Coordinates of C-alpha atoms in Angstrom, one line a residue:
Chain Q
X1 CA -297.4 232.6 3.3
X2 CA -296.4 230.8 6.4
X3 CA -295.1 233.2 9.1
X4 CA -291.9 232.2 10.9
X5 CA -292.2 231.8 14.6
X6 CA -288.7 233.4 15.1
X7 CA -286.0 234.8 13.0
X8 CA -283.3 233.6 15.4
X9 CA -281.5 230.4 14.8
X10 CA -282.0 227.6 17.3
X11 CA -278.3 227.4 18.0
X12 CA -278.2 231.0 19.1
X13 CA -281.4 230.6 21.1
X14 CA -279.7 227.7 23.0
X15 CA -276.8 229.9 24.0
X16 CA -276.8 231.2 27.6
X17 CA -275.9 234.9 28.0
X18 CA -272.5 235.4 29.7
X19 CA -272.7 235.6 33.5
X20 CA -270.1 238.3 33.4
X21 CA -272.5 240.5 31.5
X22 CA -274.9 240.7 34.5
X23 CA -272.2 242.0 36.8
X24 CA -271.0 244.5 34.2
X25 CA -274.5 245.9 34.1
X26 CA -274.7 246.0 37.8
X27 CA -271.3 247.7 38.4
X28 CA -271.3 250.0 35.4
X29 CA -273.8 252.4 36.9
X30 CA -272.2 252.6 40.4
X31 CA -269.8 255.3 41.5
X32 CA -266.5 254.7 43.3
X33 CA -266.3 251.0 42.4
X34 CA -262.9 249.3 42.7
X35 CA -262.9 246.8 39.9
X36 CA -261.2 243.5 40.3
X37 CA -263.6 242.2 37.6
X38 CA -261.5 243.1 34.6
X39 CA -259.9 240.5 32.4
X40 CA -257.3 242.8 30.9
X41 CA -254.0 244.5 31.9
X42 CA -254.1 247.8 33.7
X43 CA -251.1 248.9 31.6
X44 CA -251.6 251.0 28.5
X45 CA -249.9 249.6 25.3
X46 CA -246.2 250.6 25.2
X47 CA -245.8 254.0 23.5
X48 CA -243.4 252.6 20.9
X49 CA -246.1 250.2 19.8
X50 CA -248.8 252.9 19.7
X51 CA -246.5 255.1 17.8
X52 CA -245.9 252.4 15.2
X53 CA -249.7 252.2 14.5
X54 CA -249.8 256.0 14.1
X55 CA -246.9 255.9 11.7
X56 CA -248.6 253.1 9.8
X57 CA -251.6 255.4 9.3
X58 CA -249.5 258.4 8.5
X59 CA -247.8 256.3 5.8
X60 CA -251.1 255.4 4.3
X61 CA -251.3 251.7 5.1
X62 CA -255.1 251.7 5.1
X63 CA -255.7 248.7 2.8
X64 CA -256.1 245.0 3.4
X65 CA -253.1 242.8 4.2
X66 CA -252.7 239.2 3.0
X67 CA -255.5 237.0 4.5
X68 CA -253.0 235.3 6.8
X69 CA -251.6 238.7 7.9
X70 CA -248.5 240.7 7.0
X71 CA -245.7 238.3 6.1
X72 CA -243.3 240.5 8.2
X73 CA -245.5 239.9 11.2
X74 CA -245.8 236.2 10.6
X75 CA -242.0 235.9 10.4
X76 CA -241.7 237.7 13.7
X77 CA -244.3 235.4 15.2
X78 CA -242.4 232.4 13.9
X79 CA -239.2 233.6 15.5
X80 CA -241.1 234.4 18.7
X81 CA -242.6 230.8 18.9
X82 CA -239.2 229.3 18.2
X83 CA -237.1 231.4 20.6
X84 CA -239.8 231.5 23.3
X85 CA -241.5 228.2 23.2
X86 CA -239.2 225.9 21.1
X87 CA -241.7 225.2 18.3
X88 CA -240.9 225.8 14.6
X89 CA -243.6 227.1 12.3
X90 CA -243.3 228.2 8.7
X91 CA -244.4 231.8 8.4
X92 CA -245.6 231.2 4.9
X93 CA -248.3 228.6 5.5
X94 CA -248.5 227.7 9.2
X95 CA -249.3 231.0 10.9
X96 CA -252.5 233.0 10.6
X97 CA -253.0 236.5 12.2
X98 CA -256.5 236.8 13.6
X99 CA -258.8 239.4 15.1
X100 CA -257.8 238.5 18.7
X101 CA -257.4 235.1 20.2
X102 CA -261.2 235.0 20.3
X103 CA -261.5 234.9 16.5
X104 CA -258.7 232.4 16.5
X105 CA -260.7 230.1 18.9
X106 CA -263.8 230.5 16.8
X107 CA -262.2 229.5 13.4
X108 CA -260.3 226.7 15.1
X109 CA -263.5 225.2 16.4
X110 CA -265.2 225.6 13.0
X111 CA -262.3 224.1 11.2
X112 CA -262.1 220.9 13.2
X113 CA -265.7 220.2 14.5
X114 CA -268.3 218.2 12.5
X115 CA -271.9 218.2 13.7
X116 CA -272.0 216.2 17.0
X117 CA -268.3 216.0 17.6
X118 CA -267.4 216.2 21.2
X119 CA -264.8 218.7 22.5
X120 CA -263.5 218.3 26.0
X121 CA -263.4 221.6 27.8
X122 CA -261.6 221.9 31.1
X123 CA -263.5 223.9 33.8
X124 CA -263.3 226.4 35.4
X125 CA -262.5 227.9 32.1
X126 CA -263.0 231.0 29.9
X127 CA -266.6 231.8 29.4
X128 CA -266.5 231.6 25.6
X129 CA -265.3 228.0 25.2
X130 CA -268.5 226.1 25.6
X131 CA -270.6 228.5 23.5
X132 CA -268.0 228.5 20.7
X133 CA -268.0 224.7 20.6
X134 CA -271.8 224.8 20.4
X135 CA -271.9 227.4 17.7
X136 CA -269.6 225.2 15.6
X137 CA -272.1 222.4 15.9
X138 CA -270.1 220.4 18.5
X139 CA -270.9 219.1 21.9
X140 CA -268.9 220.5 24.8
X141 CA -268.0 217.8 27.3
X142 CA -266.8 219.6 30.4
X143 CA -264.3 218.2 32.9
X144 CA -264.2 219.9 36.3
X145 CA -260.9 220.4 38.1
X146 CA -260.3 220.3 41.8
X147 CA -258.7 222.9 44.1
X148 CA -256.6 220.1 45.8
X149 CA -254.9 219.6 42.4
X150 CA -254.5 223.4 42.0
X151 CA -257.2 223.2 39.4
X152 CA -255.0 221.1 37.1
X153 CA -256.8 218.5 35.0
X154 CA -255.3 215.1 35.5
X155 CA -254.7 212.5 32.8
X156 CA -257.2 210.2 34.4
X157 CA -259.9 212.9 34.5
X158 CA -259.2 213.6 30.8
X159 CA -259.3 210.0 29.8
X160 CA -262.6 209.4 31.6
X161 CA -264.3 212.1 29.5
X162 CA -263.2 210.6 26.2
X163 CA -265.8 208.8 24.1
X164 CA -265.6 207.5 20.5
X165 CA -267.1 210.9 19.5
X166 CA -264.3 213.0 21.1
X167 CA -262.5 215.0 18.5
X168 CA -260.6 217.6 20.5
X169 CA -259.4 218.8 23.8
X170 CA -259.3 222.5 24.7
X171 CA -256.6 223.4 27.2
X172 CA -255.7 226.8 28.6
X173 CA -252.5 227.5 30.4
X174 CA -252.0 229.8 32.2
X175 CA -255.7 229.5 32.9
X176 CA -258.4 232.1 33.1
X177 CA -260.0 232.2 35.8
X178 CA -257.8 230.1 38.1
X179 CA -254.3 231.3 37.0
X180 CA -253.3 227.6 37.0
X181 CA -250.2 226.8 34.9
X182 CA -249.8 223.3 33.4
X183 CA -246.2 222.5 33.8
X184 CA -244.2 220.2 31.5
X185 CA -244.9 217.0 33.5
X186 CA -248.6 217.7 33.6
X187 CA -248.6 218.4 29.8
X188 CA -246.6 215.2 29.2
X189 CA -249.2 213.1 31.0
X190 CA -252.1 214.8 29.1
X191 CA -250.2 214.4 25.8
X192 CA -249.9 210.7 26.3
X193 CA -253.7 210.4 26.6
X194 CA -254.2 212.7 23.7
X195 CA -251.8 210.7 21.4
X196 CA -253.4 207.4 22.5
X197 CA -256.8 208.6 21.4
X198 CA -255.6 210.5 18.4
X199 CA -257.2 213.8 19.4
X200 CA -256.6 217.4 18.3
X201 CA -255.5 219.9 20.9
X202 CA -256.7 223.5 20.9
X203 CA -254.2 225.1 23.1
X204 CA -255.1 228.6 24.3
X205 CA -251.8 230.2 25.3
X206 CA -253.0 233.8 25.5
X207 CA -251.4 234.2 28.9
X208 CA -248.1 232.5 28.0
X209 CA -246.1 235.7 28.7
X210 CA -247.6 235.8 32.2
X211 CA -246.2 232.6 33.7
X212 CA -244.4 233.6 36.9
X213 CA -242.7 230.6 38.5
X214 CA -241.9 228.4 35.5
X215 CA -241.2 229.2 31.9
X216 CA -244.4 228.6 29.8
X217 CA -244.4 225.3 28.0
X218 CA -246.4 225.0 24.8
X219 CA -247.9 221.5 24.4
X220 CA -247.0 221.7 20.7
X221 CA -243.4 221.4 21.7
X222 CA -243.8 218.0 23.1
X223 CA -243.1 214.8 21.2
X224 CA -245.6 214.1 18.3
X225 CA -247.8 216.9 19.5
X226 CA -247.1 219.6 16.9
X227 CA -249.0 217.8 14.2
X228 CA -252.2 217.7 16.2
X229 CA -252.0 221.0 18.0
X230 CA -253.5 224.5 17.2
X231 CA -251.6 227.0 19.3
X232 CA -253.8 230.1 19.9
X233 CA -252.1 233.2 21.2
X234 CA -252.2 236.9 20.8
X235 CA -251.0 240.3 21.9
X236 CA -253.9 241.2 24.3
X237 CA -252.6 240.1 27.6
X238 CA -248.8 239.9 27.6
X239 CA -248.4 243.0 25.4
X240 CA -251.3 244.9 27.0
X241 CA -253.1 245.2 23.6
X242 CA -256.6 244.1 24.3
X243 CA -258.3 246.8 22.3
X244 CA -256.2 246.2 19.2
X245 CA -257.9 242.8 18.7
X246 CA -254.9 240.9 17.4
X247 CA -254.2 237.3 17.9
X248 CA -252.7 234.4 15.9
X249 CA -252.8 230.7 15.4
X250 CA -249.9 228.4 14.7
X251 CA -250.8 225.0 13.2
X252 CA -249.4 222.5 10.8
X253 CA -249.9 223.4 7.2
X254 CA -252.9 221.1 6.6
X255 CA -254.8 222.5 9.5
X256 CA -253.7 226.1 8.8
X257 CA -254.8 226.0 5.2
X258 CA -258.3 225.0 6.4
X259 CA -258.3 227.7 9.0
X260 CA -257.4 230.2 6.4
X261 CA -260.4 229.3 4.3
X262 CA -262.7 230.2 7.1
X263 CA -260.7 233.3 8.0
X264 CA -260.7 234.7 4.5
X265 CA -264.4 234.3 4.0
X266 CA -265.4 235.5 7.5
X267 CA -262.8 238.2 8.3
X268 CA -260.6 238.8 5.3
X269 CA -257.7 239.9 7.5
X270 CA -256.9 241.6 10.8
X271 CA -256.6 245.4 10.9
X272 CA -253.5 246.7 9.2
X273 CA -252.4 249.4 11.7
X274 CA -252.7 246.8 14.5
X275 CA -250.5 244.4 12.6
X276 CA -247.8 247.1 12.1
X277 CA -248.1 247.8 15.9
X278 CA -247.6 244.1 16.6
X279 CA -244.5 244.0 14.5
X280 CA -243.1 246.7 16.7
X281 CA -244.3 244.9 19.9
X282 CA -242.3 241.8 18.9
X283 CA -239.4 243.9 17.8
X284 CA -239.0 246.3 20.7
X285 CA -241.7 245.5 23.2
X286 CA -240.2 242.6 25.1
X287 CA -238.6 244.7 27.8
X288 CA -242.0 246.3 28.6
X289 CA -243.5 242.8 28.8
X290 CA -240.9 241.8 31.3
X291 CA -241.5 244.9 33.3
X292 CA -245.3 244.3 33.4
X293 CA -244.8 240.7 34.3
X294 CA -242.5 241.7 37.3
X295 CA -245.2 244.1 38.5
X296 CA -248.0 241.5 38.2
X297 CA -245.8 239.0 40.1
X298 CA -245.4 241.4 43.0
X299 CA -249.1 242.2 43.1
X300 CA -250.0 238.5 42.9
X301 CA -248.0 237.8 46.0
X302 CA -249.4 240.8 47.9
X303 CA -253.0 240.1 46.9
X304 CA -253.1 236.3 47.4
X305 CA -251.3 236.5 50.7
X306 CA -253.7 239.1 51.9
X307 CA -256.8 237.1 50.9
X308 CA -255.4 234.0 52.7
X309 CA -254.7 236.2 55.8
X310 CA -258.4 237.2 56.2
X311 CA -259.7 233.8 55.4
X312 CA -260.5 233.6 51.7
X313 CA -258.4 230.5 51.0
X314 CA -256.6 230.9 47.7
X315 CA -254.0 228.7 45.9
X316 CA -251.0 230.6 44.5
X317 CA -251.8 231.1 40.8
X318 CA -248.8 230.3 38.6
X319 CA -249.8 232.7 35.8
X320 CA -252.3 235.1 34.3
X321 CA -253.5 237.9 36.6
X322 CA -256.3 236.3 38.5
X323 CA -256.7 235.1 42.0
X324 CA -259.5 232.5 42.5
X325 CA -260.2 232.3 46.2
X326 CA -262.8 230.1 47.9
X327 CA -265.7 231.9 49.5
X328 CA -267.3 228.8 50.8
X329 CA -266.6 229.7 54.5
X330 CA -269.1 232.6 54.1
X331 CA -271.9 230.2 53.3
X332 CA -272.9 232.3 50.3
X333 CA -273.1 231.2 46.7
X334 CA -270.5 232.9 44.5
X335 CA -273.2 235.0 42.8
X336 CA -274.6 236.1 46.2
X337 CA -271.1 236.9 47.4
X338 CA -270.1 239.0 44.3
X339 CA -273.4 240.9 44.4
X340 CA -273.3 241.7 48.1
X341 CA -269.6 242.7 47.9
X342 CA -270.4 245.0 45.1
X343 CA -273.4 246.6 46.9
X344 CA -271.9 246.8 50.3
X345 CA -268.3 247.6 49.7
X346 CA -268.2 248.6 46.0
X347 CA -265.7 246.0 45.0
X348 CA -266.4 244.3 41.7
X349 CA -265.4 240.6 41.3
X350 CA -266.7 237.9 39.0
X351 CA -268.6 234.9 40.5
X352 CA -266.8 231.7 39.9
X353 CA -269.9 229.8 38.7
X354 CA -269.8 231.7 35.4
X355 CA -266.7 229.8 34.5
X356 CA -268.5 226.5 34.7
X357 CA -268.3 223.3 36.7
X358 CA -266.2 223.6 39.8
X359 CA -266.4 227.4 39.8
X360 CA -269.2 227.6 42.3
X361 CA -267.9 228.6 45.8
X362 CA -265.1 230.8 44.2
X363 CA -264.7 234.3 42.9
X364 CA -262.4 235.6 40.2
X365 CA -260.4 238.6 41.3
X366 CA -258.1 240.3 38.8
X367 CA -255.0 241.8 40.4
X368 CA -254.3 243.8 37.3
X369 CA -254.9 247.0 39.3
X370 CA -252.6 249.5 40.9
X371 CA -251.2 248.6 44.3
X372 CA -253.2 251.6 45.7
X373 CA -256.4 250.1 44.4
X374 CA -255.5 246.6 45.5
X375 CA -254.7 247.8 49.1
X376 CA -258.1 249.5 49.3
X377 CA -259.8 246.5 47.8
X378 CA -258.1 244.2 50.4
X379 CA -259.3 246.6 53.2
X380 CA -262.9 246.5 51.9
X381 CA -263.0 242.7 51.3
X382 CA -261.6 242.0 54.7
X383 CA -264.3 244.1 56.3
X384 CA -266.9 242.4 54.2
X385 CA -265.7 238.9 55.1
X386 CA -265.5 239.8 58.8
X387 CA -269.1 241.2 58.7
X388 CA -270.4 238.0 57.1
X389 CA -268.5 235.3 59.1
Chain J
X1 CA -222.2 247.0 43.8
X2 CA -224.0 243.8 42.9
X3 CA -227.6 243.7 44.3
X4 CA -229.5 240.5 44.9
X5 CA -232.8 240.0 42.9
X6 CA -234.8 240.8 46.0
X7 CA -232.9 244.0 46.6
X8 CA -233.4 245.1 43.0
X9 CA -237.1 244.4 43.3
X10 CA -237.2 246.3 46.6
X11 CA -235.5 249.3 45.0
X12 CA -237.9 249.3 42.1
X13 CA -240.9 249.2 44.4
X14 CA -239.7 252.0 46.6
X15 CA -238.7 254.1 43.6
X16 CA -242.3 253.9 42.4
X17 CA -243.9 254.4 45.8
X18 CA -241.7 255.2 48.8
X19 CA -244.7 255.3 51.2
X20 CA -245.7 251.6 50.8
X21 CA -245.5 249.7 54.0
X22 CA -242.7 247.2 54.7
X23 CA -245.4 244.6 55.5
X24 CA -246.8 245.0 52.0
X25 CA -243.4 244.9 50.4
X26 CA -242.7 241.7 52.3
X27 CA -245.8 240.2 50.9
X28 CA -245.0 241.3 47.4
X29 CA -241.5 239.8 47.5
X30 CA -242.4 236.7 49.6
X31 CA -240.0 237.4 52.4
X32 CA -240.3 238.5 56.0
X33 CA -240.7 242.1 57.1
X34 CA -237.4 241.8 59.0
X35 CA -235.6 240.9 55.8
X36 CA -237.1 244.0 54.1
X37 CA -236.1 246.2 57.0
X38 CA -232.6 244.8 57.0
X39 CA -232.3 245.2 53.2
X40 CA -233.5 248.8 53.4
X41 CA -231.0 249.6 56.2
X42 CA -228.2 248.1 54.1
X43 CA -229.2 249.9 50.9
X44 CA -229.5 253.2 52.9
X45 CA -226.1 252.6 54.5
X46 CA -224.5 251.9 51.1
X47 CA -226.1 255.0 49.7
X48 CA -228.1 253.1 47.0
X49 CA -231.3 254.4 48.6
X50 CA -230.1 258.0 48.9
X51 CA -233.3 259.8 49.9
X52 CA -237.1 259.4 49.8
X53 CA -238.7 262.2 48.0
X54 CA -242.1 263.3 46.6
X55 CA -242.7 264.5 43.1
X56 CA -244.7 267.7 43.6
X57 CA -246.6 269.6 41.0
X58 CA -246.0 273.1 42.4
X59 CA -247.9 274.7 39.6
X60 CA -251.0 273.5 41.3
X61 CA -250.2 275.3 44.5
X62 CA -251.2 278.9 44.6
X63 CA -248.4 281.3 45.5
X64 CA -245.8 278.5 45.1
X65 CA -245.6 278.2 41.3
X66 CA -241.9 279.1 41.1
X67 CA -239.5 279.2 38.2
X68 CA -237.1 276.6 37.0
X69 CA -234.2 277.3 34.6
X70 CA -231.7 274.9 32.9
X71 CA -228.4 276.6 32.4
X72 CA -225.8 275.5 30.0
X73 CA -222.4 276.4 31.5
X74 CA -219.1 276.5 29.6
X75 CA -216.2 276.0 31.9
X76 CA -212.4 276.2 31.7
X77 CA -211.2 273.0 33.3
X78 CA -208.3 273.1 35.8
X79 CA -205.3 270.9 35.8
X80 CA -205.5 268.1 38.2
X81 CA -209.2 268.6 39.2
X82 CA -210.8 269.0 35.7
X83 CA -214.4 270.1 36.0
X84 CA -214.9 268.8 39.5
X85 CA -213.8 271.8 41.4
X86 CA -216.2 274.2 39.7
X87 CA -219.0 271.7 39.9
X88 CA -218.5 271.4 43.7
X89 CA -218.6 275.2 44.0
X90 CA -221.8 275.3 42.0
X91 CA -223.8 272.5 43.5
X92 CA -223.4 273.9 47.1
X93 CA -225.8 276.8 46.3
X94 CA -229.3 275.9 47.6
X95 CA -230.8 277.4 44.5
X96 CA -229.1 274.7 42.4
X97 CA -231.2 271.5 42.2
X98 CA -228.9 269.4 39.9
X99 CA -225.5 269.6 38.2
X100 CA -224.4 267.3 35.4
X101 CA -221.2 267.2 33.4
X102 CA -222.2 266.9 29.8
X103 CA -220.6 266.0 26.5
X104 CA -221.1 268.4 23.5
X105 CA -221.6 272.1 23.2
X106 CA -221.3 273.0 26.8
X107 CA -219.8 271.4 29.9
X108 CA -222.2 271.6 32.9
X109 CA -225.9 271.5 32.9
X110 CA -227.2 273.2 36.0
X111 CA -230.8 273.3 37.1
X112 CA -231.8 276.3 39.2
X113 CA -235.1 276.9 41.0
X114 CA -236.3 280.2 42.3
X115 CA -239.5 282.0 43.2
X116 CA -239.3 284.5 40.3
X117 CA -237.5 284.9 37.0
X118 CA -235.7 287.9 38.5
X119 CA -234.4 285.7 41.4
X120 CA -233.0 283.1 39.0
X121 CA -231.5 285.8 36.7
X122 CA -229.8 287.4 39.7
X123 CA -228.3 284.1 40.8
X124 CA -227.0 283.5 37.3
X125 CA -225.5 286.9 36.8
X126 CA -224.2 287.5 40.3
X127 CA -223.1 284.0 41.4
X128 CA -222.7 281.6 38.5
X129 CA -221.3 283.8 35.8
X130 CA -218.8 285.4 38.2
X131 CA -217.1 282.2 39.1
X132 CA -213.5 282.2 37.9
X133 CA -213.7 279.1 35.7
X134 CA -217.1 279.9 34.1
X135 CA -216.6 281.1 30.5
X136 CA -220.3 281.5 29.6
X137 CA -223.8 280.7 30.5
X138 CA -227.0 280.2 28.5
X139 CA -230.2 280.2 30.5
X140 CA -233.3 278.4 29.4
X141 CA -236.4 278.9 31.5
X142 CA -238.9 276.0 31.7
X143 CA -242.3 277.1 30.4
X144 CA -244.3 274.0 31.3
X145 CA -243.5 270.7 33.0
X146 CA -244.9 267.7 31.1
X147 CA -242.8 264.9 32.7
X148 CA -240.5 264.8 35.6
X149 CA -238.5 261.9 37.0
X150 CA -240.7 259.5 35.1
X151 CA -243.9 261.0 36.3
X152 CA -246.2 262.6 33.7
X153 CA -247.7 265.8 35.1
X154 CA -251.5 266.2 34.6
X155 CA -251.9 262.5 33.8
X156 CA -254.2 261.1 36.4
X157 CA -253.8 257.6 35.2
X158 CA -257.5 257.3 34.5
X159 CA -258.6 253.7 34.2
X160 CA -260.3 253.4 30.8
X161 CA -261.2 249.8 31.2
X162 CA -264.9 248.8 31.6
X163 CA -265.6 247.7 35.1
X164 CA -266.2 244.0 34.4
X165 CA -264.9 242.2 31.3
X166 CA -264.2 238.7 30.3

């Protein structure tokens, strides 16, 4: 019998390990680290939401839900999308509850990508985008953004990346790691190119509740965009529910029914107590969301102003909870900066290059930490920059 | 009194941490330190910012554990001054930490702090119960403080997140 050279598939072999992982391993064993490396809220899920999950278990809801999720939750999501973002979705066949926005992204890619299809990915961007395109058999075509445009992709940059094999564009607003928000006029310009080339949009709106200066605009709400857009959102960031792993996709019926096929075979359904918790979050959690948002906004201003004061130039991020300052003046690479900062001052940040093209020369700092922690981090980072200038 | 958005934010920040510097508040609210100083002065003058205090867990300090009692007081209101007169008489005692007029089974809710149960009991029997308008008192001693003024005691707010995550 012929022996296999490896049991591992070629597509997995081709995946690069996440650059974030390396910093996790470095920082995890150190004492007294102030972490600005986290991609999640520092708030604990509202008690009323946690309590709803406990009640769900007490009442014995321990079985599967419908593949697409509890109808009650889908109805709440439909109302949330309509009231919050002015897009109408039918809860019966246009909304699917997923295991986090991550699973939503995964099945979205698999539903629309044929072997060799190109997907345009805007960078700097979330670390999973390119690998997920590749795992679905697609080719990720990355488009870098510039700090002088506040890391917003322009219509020209987008159009230049389009080829006859382009199937979809992946957008994320507010953006991880830059915090950049695509405002209505930016989205209108991009939508024009997208319509012209008949592309699908994967719109990652997981940070939609954390847009500070302008109300979040969903690209699906623009003219003729709903039919070609998959809106991906979830409860992790805005509702401080990262560990619950609960997201959702809204898409026109034709696309949603295809997504559901993959979801039902791969995942069956999202966890039942988490879905009951999410119903409560949409019902009674919005005041807490506003409270958290206010707190992030204050911390954003404090942190970004402080970085600029000691020379780490940083644009004002319009959303999410990340600052993305330039470290170019130190002459270090972003990996070198992050590693030295961790070793010398015990502050964990994520080097910008792990987020792709254009991320080199930057670091991602999460300001989802208490003011006490942020003030100490600012003190240490200032000392570090002064010692290395 | 109508507060501006900035003033509301300022009050919220100070309520959470009264020790934060004006420079840092100014950064948080994107205004100058002078504007913050002026706003604080105005809010203090208008008695919106009444006092800056610390929440202390005295149970942690040896020899200062103390005793707190919440006393339900039934009162005969007086013509013209209602419950106010007796409330004024009660809240002036230094042992009394708070006085609220309540609806329901009793009229005033009075919080009293003392070094020992005996001290509190003496105050109730000798001072509070003997006031003319006081009809009856029911004293409840606090056995353990879990949450006070929005602060959970014994909760160190431990960050359960992993140090670096996507």
